């Protein structure tokens, strides 16, 4: 009888242990699902307001926090300012008079200083909160890798002892994820601001540099017109040199502007027929009668920005045009399907390039010729654009025979 009771007690204990394990696994699984759902919700946010808006809405739907708000540290790190508030089913991001807490002030300010989450079971009994109408509060610091507090997640609930350790554990993980996302968002916003400022600066510099060039060019034209028939050949030759120098400077400024735009210009995603691009280039560039362009096969269509592909092919074909010295010039455009990439080639029968200059020509402001049309930026632009599409560029050349530029573009 005693043996039977012992066995039954043992079985009962095993069942209890199994139930506890199941409960623990269920709770863990629920926590993971909550965290994953929250991560997905904030991942698509592009701006700070969009991210914090998603945060409080998701906290409401996942955990039932009907009164939740996010406080973010200001730039000078002197105080926390209410960024978004979710209450009674309404999310408010454009707060006219946001609540502000100094560092160390109240529950939110204290959590910011200590970097430790805190639960207040009964706010009525705690003078620190000054909530007036809430019975239970929780505050979680949003910290990044360096443990620096970026902000605080704060929630109230009209029920005493509502917030539990399980909330604390889940929210701590969520707060860490949110901090990482906010760091990324703020960096992107900062970069976008710098890019806008850079674009404005480049345009101003470009205008300010080109204006005196135009003035000098106009003055030279007036001098030539006013002194028609009076200037000797040497003087006219010097004026022509000045004209050529002005043109070089103008091309250099334009090239610099185009090069700087690549890093921050917004790229479109569209289907680009490269055969149409080549046809368009034939109308844009001046082709002497003795130079022809041919395709060794139909080019593929690619996904990307048509303007960027136009720049790539126009710069390479234009570069070939400048250095063809044969009575019958030929530029050949071809391609090979490399599986994950397309490999394109542009060949000419020009003067060729010495091997020691192969890498130099892709550097900004490096030109191997004294051509008035060469700014030393064109091939640098090509390299930067090819890299933009996860490709590479290289060349093969024989002096006196010709040059072939190869570049790859990754398929989408």
C-alpha positions as a printed Julia matrix, in Angstrom:
412×3 Matrix{Float64}:
  0.0    0.0     0.0
  2.77   2.37    0.92
  4.61   1.52   -2.29
  1.48   2.31   -4.32
  1.05   5.65   -2.54
  4.7    6.48   -3.13
  4.36   5.73   -6.82
  1.19   7.81   -7.06
  2.83  10.69   -5.2
  5.82  10.45   -7.54
  3.58  10.49  -10.61
  1.64  13.45   -9.22
  4.91  15.32   -8.62
  6.07  14.59  -12.17
  2.77  15.88  -13.54
  3.13  19.07  -11.5
  6.69  19.56  -12.78
  5.51  19.01  -16.35
  2.7   21.54  -15.91
  5.16  24.09  -14.53
  7.55  23.5   -17.42
  4.68  23.89  -19.9
  3.57  27.1   -18.19
  7.14  28.4   -18.24
  7.62  27.5   -21.9
  4.25  29.04  -22.79
  5.16  32.25  -20.97
  8.59  32.33  -22.65
  7.04  31.7   -26.04
  4.46  34.45  -25.45
  7.26  36.84  -24.46
  9.25  36.0   -27.62
  6.19  36.5   -29.8
  5.56  39.86  -28.15
  9.16  40.97  -28.67
  9.23  39.77  -32.3
  5.92  41.51  -33.03
  7.26  44.73  -31.53
 10.49  44.47  -33.58
  8.49  44.09  -36.79
  6.29  47.06  -35.88
  9.14  49.54  -35.44
 11.43  48.19  -38.15
  9.71  50.06  -40.97
  9.77  53.44  -39.21
 11.88  55.99  -41.09
 11.58  59.03  -38.84
 11.77  59.43  -35.07
  8.09  60.36  -34.74
  7.08  57.4   -36.88
  9.1   55.01  -34.71
  7.8   56.24  -31.34
  4.27  56.34  -32.75
  4.59  52.65  -33.68
  6.06  51.91  -30.25
  3.16  53.16  -28.14
  0.52  51.72  -30.46
  2.18  48.31  -30.32
  2.57  48.45  -26.53
 -1.14  49.12  -26.3
 -2.12  46.24  -28.59
  0.35  43.71  -27.15
  0.33  44.49  -23.44
 -2.87  46.45  -22.97
 -1.13  49.63  -21.82
 -3.9   52.13  -22.48
 -1.89  55.0   -21.01
  1.63  55.01  -22.42
  4.11  57.71  -23.39
  7.65  58.01  -24.71
 10.1   60.6   -23.41
 13.26  61.35  -25.42
 16.43  63.06  -24.3
 16.93  66.5   -25.81
 20.08  67.27  -27.85
 21.82  69.04  -24.98
 20.98  66.1   -22.67
 19.59  68.41  -20.01
 16.02  67.15  -19.88
 13.51  64.61  -21.22
 10.69  65.78  -23.44
  7.43  63.97  -24.13
  7.58  62.81  -27.75
  4.39  60.74  -28.08
  1.43  59.84  -25.88
 -1.14  57.08  -26.26
 -4.25  57.41  -24.12
 -7.83  56.19  -24.41
 -7.22  54.71  -27.87
 -5.77  57.93  -29.28
 -2.12  58.42  -30.24
 -0.83  62.0   -30.03
  2.52  62.78  -31.67
  2.07  66.49  -32.32
  1.88  67.58  -28.7
  1.37  71.32  -28.37
  2.48  71.51  -24.73
  4.63  68.43  -24.05
  5.56  67.39  -20.53
  9.22  68.01  -19.72
 11.26  66.36  -16.96
 14.66  67.52  -15.8
 17.25  64.81  -15.32
 16.66  63.3   -11.87
 13.19  64.78  -11.51
 10.32  62.42  -10.65
 10.11  58.77  -11.6
 11.0   59.4   -15.24
 13.96  61.64  -14.39
 15.22  59.18  -11.77
 15.13  56.24  -14.21
 17.04  58.34  -16.69
 19.82  58.93  -14.14
 20.06  55.39  -12.76
 19.47  53.58  -16.03
 17.4   51.07  -14.05
 13.74  50.25  -14.73
 11.32  50.8   -11.88
  7.77  49.84  -10.93
  5.63  51.78   -8.48
  2.86  49.52   -7.21
  0.73  52.31   -5.72
  1.34  55.8    -7.06
 -1.04  57.31   -4.49
  1.32  56.22   -1.74
  4.44  57.45   -3.54
  5.05  61.21   -3.45
  7.65  60.9    -6.18
  5.18  60.4    -9.04
  2.71  63.27   -8.56
  0.42  61.38  -10.93
 -2.74  62.22   -9.05
 -4.97  59.71  -10.8
 -2.91  56.59  -11.45
 -2.5   53.66   -9.09
  0.35  51.83  -10.79
  3.32  53.04  -12.84
  6.29  51.65  -14.72
  9.28  53.41  -16.29
 11.87  51.72  -18.51
 15.05  53.46  -19.72
 15.93  53.11  -23.41
 19.66  52.5   -23.44
 22.06  51.72  -26.27
 25.28  49.66  -26.24
 27.2   52.29  -24.29
 24.44  52.24  -21.65
 23.66  55.83  -22.48
 19.98  56.61  -21.84
 18.21  57.93  -24.92
 14.78  58.15  -23.42
 12.18  56.5   -21.18
  9.09  54.38  -21.82
  6.48  55.29  -19.21
  3.04  53.83  -18.53
  0.28  54.15  -15.96
 -2.56  51.81  -15.17
 -5.62  52.52  -13.0
 -5.08  49.38  -10.98
 -2.87  48.8    -8.02
 -0.04  46.29   -8.54
 -0.87  45.93  -12.23
  2.73  45.94  -13.47
  4.66  42.76  -12.74
  8.22  41.5   -13.14
  7.17  39.86  -16.41
  6.3   43.33  -17.76
  9.67  44.59  -16.57
 11.57  41.81  -18.34
  9.69  42.16  -21.63
  9.8   45.95  -21.64
 13.53  46.02  -20.9
 14.2   43.97  -24.02
 11.78  46.09  -26.04
 13.37  49.31  -24.76
 16.83  48.12  -25.82
 15.55  47.3   -29.32
 13.79  50.66  -29.52
 16.98  52.49  -28.51
 18.95  50.77  -31.28
 16.28  51.68  -33.83
 16.14  55.28  -32.62
 19.94  55.58  -32.87
 19.75  54.4   -36.48
 16.86  56.75  -37.22
 18.58  59.76  -35.68
 21.77  58.99  -37.62
 19.81  58.77  -40.87
 18.05  62.04  -40.1
 21.39  63.67  -39.31
 22.94  62.37  -42.53
 19.93  63.55  -44.54
 20.3   67.0   -42.99
 24.02  67.09  -43.8
 23.29  65.95  -47.36
 20.77  68.74  -47.83
 23.25  71.28  -46.5
 25.98  69.84  -48.75
 23.74  70.03  -51.8
 22.9   73.66  -51.05
 26.59  74.44  -50.47
 27.68  72.78  -53.73
 25.07  74.71  -55.71
 26.15  77.99  -54.13
 29.83  77.3   -54.75
 29.11  76.19  -58.31
 27.18  79.37  -59.04
 29.72  81.63  -57.35
 32.63  80.02  -59.23
 30.95  79.99  -62.63
 29.78  83.61  -62.48
 33.3   85.15  -62.74
 34.17  82.67  -65.5
 31.25  83.9   -67.55
 32.28  87.49  -66.87
 35.86  86.84  -68.03
 34.57  85.07  -71.12
 32.31  88.01  -71.94
 35.16  90.51  -71.43
 37.41  88.54  -73.79
 34.68  88.52  -76.43
 34.3   92.31  -76.09
 38.06  92.82  -76.34
 38.22  90.75  -79.51
 35.22  92.59  -81.0
 36.48  96.07  -80.08
 39.95  95.33  -81.44
 39.0   93.38  -84.52
 41.87  93.57  -87.04
 44.21  95.22  -84.51
 45.41  92.15  -82.57
 48.41  90.17  -83.81
 48.51  86.38  -84.02
 50.37  85.99  -80.74
 47.75  87.99  -78.84
 44.91  86.09  -80.5
 46.69  82.84  -79.57
 46.92  83.94  -75.94
 43.22  84.86  -75.9
 42.42  81.41  -77.29
 44.47  79.83  -74.5
 42.48  81.84  -71.95
 39.23  80.66  -73.6
 40.38  77.05  -73.38
 41.39  77.48  -69.73
 37.99  78.97  -68.91
 36.29  76.03  -70.61
 38.42  73.59  -68.61
 37.53  75.36  -65.38
 33.83  75.33  -66.3
 34.0   71.58  -67.04
 35.83  70.99  -63.78
 33.16  72.8   -61.75
 30.37  70.94  -63.57
 32.17  67.62  -63.05
 32.67  68.33  -59.36
 28.98  69.15  -58.98
 27.95  65.94  -60.75
 30.38  63.87  -58.68
 29.12  65.29  -55.39
 25.49  64.64  -56.35
 25.98  60.9   -56.71
 26.29  60.31  -52.96
 23.0   61.93  -51.99
 20.81  62.14  -55.1
 17.63  60.11  -54.79
 17.72  57.1   -57.1
 14.63  55.93  -58.95
 13.86  52.26  -59.42
 12.57  51.53  -62.91
 13.12  49.18  -65.83
 15.86  50.71  -67.99
 16.28  49.62  -71.62
 20.03  50.07  -72.2
 19.54  49.93  -76.0
 17.44  53.08  -75.65
 20.17  54.62  -73.49
 22.76  54.08  -76.25
 20.37  55.54  -78.82
 19.86  58.58  -76.59
 23.63  59.06  -76.19
 24.05  59.13  -79.99
 21.85  62.21  -79.99
 23.59  63.86  -77.04
 27.24  63.5   -78.08
 28.9   64.86  -81.21
 30.2   62.0   -83.33
 32.61  63.0   -86.15
 31.82  61.41  -89.49
 34.81  59.05  -89.25
 33.72  57.54  -85.9
 30.88  55.04  -85.54
 29.26  53.19  -82.62
 27.93  49.66  -82.84
 26.39  47.09  -80.5
 27.79  43.57  -80.74
 24.37  42.33  -79.51
 21.14  43.69  -78.03
 21.73  45.01  -74.51
 19.56  43.8   -71.61
 17.12  45.84  -69.57
 18.14  46.48  -65.96
 16.46  47.79  -62.81
 17.73  51.15  -61.6
 17.87  54.86  -62.32
 17.95  55.66  -66.04
 19.86  58.91  -65.38
 22.65  57.05  -63.6
 22.99  54.49  -66.4
 22.99  57.31  -68.93
 25.88  58.91  -67.04
 27.86  55.66  -67.01
 27.59  54.95  -70.74
 27.81  58.6   -71.78
 31.04  59.17  -69.85
 32.67  55.99  -71.18
 31.61  56.55  -74.79
 32.47  60.25  -74.56
 35.88  59.33  -73.17
 36.47  56.97  -76.12
 35.51  59.72  -78.59
 38.22  62.04  -77.26
 41.07  59.62  -77.8
 40.38  57.96  -81.14
 43.19  58.91  -83.51
 42.49  56.49  -86.39
 41.1   57.56  -89.8
 38.19  55.2   -89.18
 37.18  55.19  -85.52
 35.06  52.47  -83.99
 33.4   52.22  -80.55
 31.88  48.85  -79.71
 29.42  48.27  -76.87
 28.87  44.71  -75.69
 27.79  42.61  -72.76
 28.02  39.12  -71.24
 25.56  37.53  -68.8
 27.57  36.41  -65.76
 24.65  34.95  -63.81
 24.36  37.24  -60.8
 25.88  40.14  -62.76
 25.87  41.65  -66.22
 29.32  42.47  -67.54
 29.45  45.34  -70.03
 32.3   46.44  -72.26
 33.04  49.58  -74.25
 35.94  49.24  -76.69
 37.65  51.77  -78.93
 40.54  51.8   -81.38
 42.1   54.93  -79.92
 45.53  55.83  -78.63
 45.47  53.38  -75.7
 46.64  53.81  -72.11
 49.86  52.71  -70.47
 49.36  50.07  -67.76
 50.96  52.25  -65.07
 48.01  54.65  -65.39
 45.23  52.05  -65.13
 44.33  52.86  -61.52
 45.16  56.56  -61.64
 42.5   57.39  -64.24
 39.68  56.48  -61.82
 40.85  58.99  -59.21
 39.09  62.33  -58.96
 40.72  65.18  -60.94
 43.24  62.83  -62.55
 43.42  63.28  -66.32
 46.05  61.84  -68.65
 45.43  64.38  -71.39
 45.53  68.12  -71.88
 42.23  68.06  -73.75
 40.15  71.12  -73.02
 37.13  68.83  -72.64
 38.75  66.69  -69.94
 38.03  67.63  -66.32
 39.47  64.48  -64.74
 36.12  63.71  -63.12
 34.25  61.64  -65.74
 35.78  58.24  -65.02
 35.59  58.9   -61.28
 31.83  59.42  -61.7
 31.59  56.16  -63.65
 33.42  54.21  -60.93
 31.26  55.7   -58.2
 28.05  54.88  -60.09
 29.17  51.33  -60.88
 30.03  50.8   -57.19
 26.56  52.15  -56.35
 25.11  49.17  -58.21
 27.45  46.71  -56.42
 29.64  46.42  -59.51
 33.29  46.79  -60.38
 35.17  48.46  -63.25
 38.52  47.72  -64.9
 40.21  48.11  -68.27
 42.42  46.46  -70.84
 44.51  48.6   -73.15
 47.36  48.47  -75.65
 49.12  51.72  -76.54
 48.5   52.58  -80.19
 45.82  49.89  -80.57
 42.91  50.83  -78.28
 41.18  50.45  -74.91
 38.34  48.37  -73.51
 36.56  49.34  -70.3
 34.73  46.5   -68.52
 32.2   47.01  -65.73
 29.63  44.88  -63.93
 26.15  45.66  -62.68
 24.45  43.39  -60.17
 21.06  42.06  -61.24
 18.05  42.77  -59.03
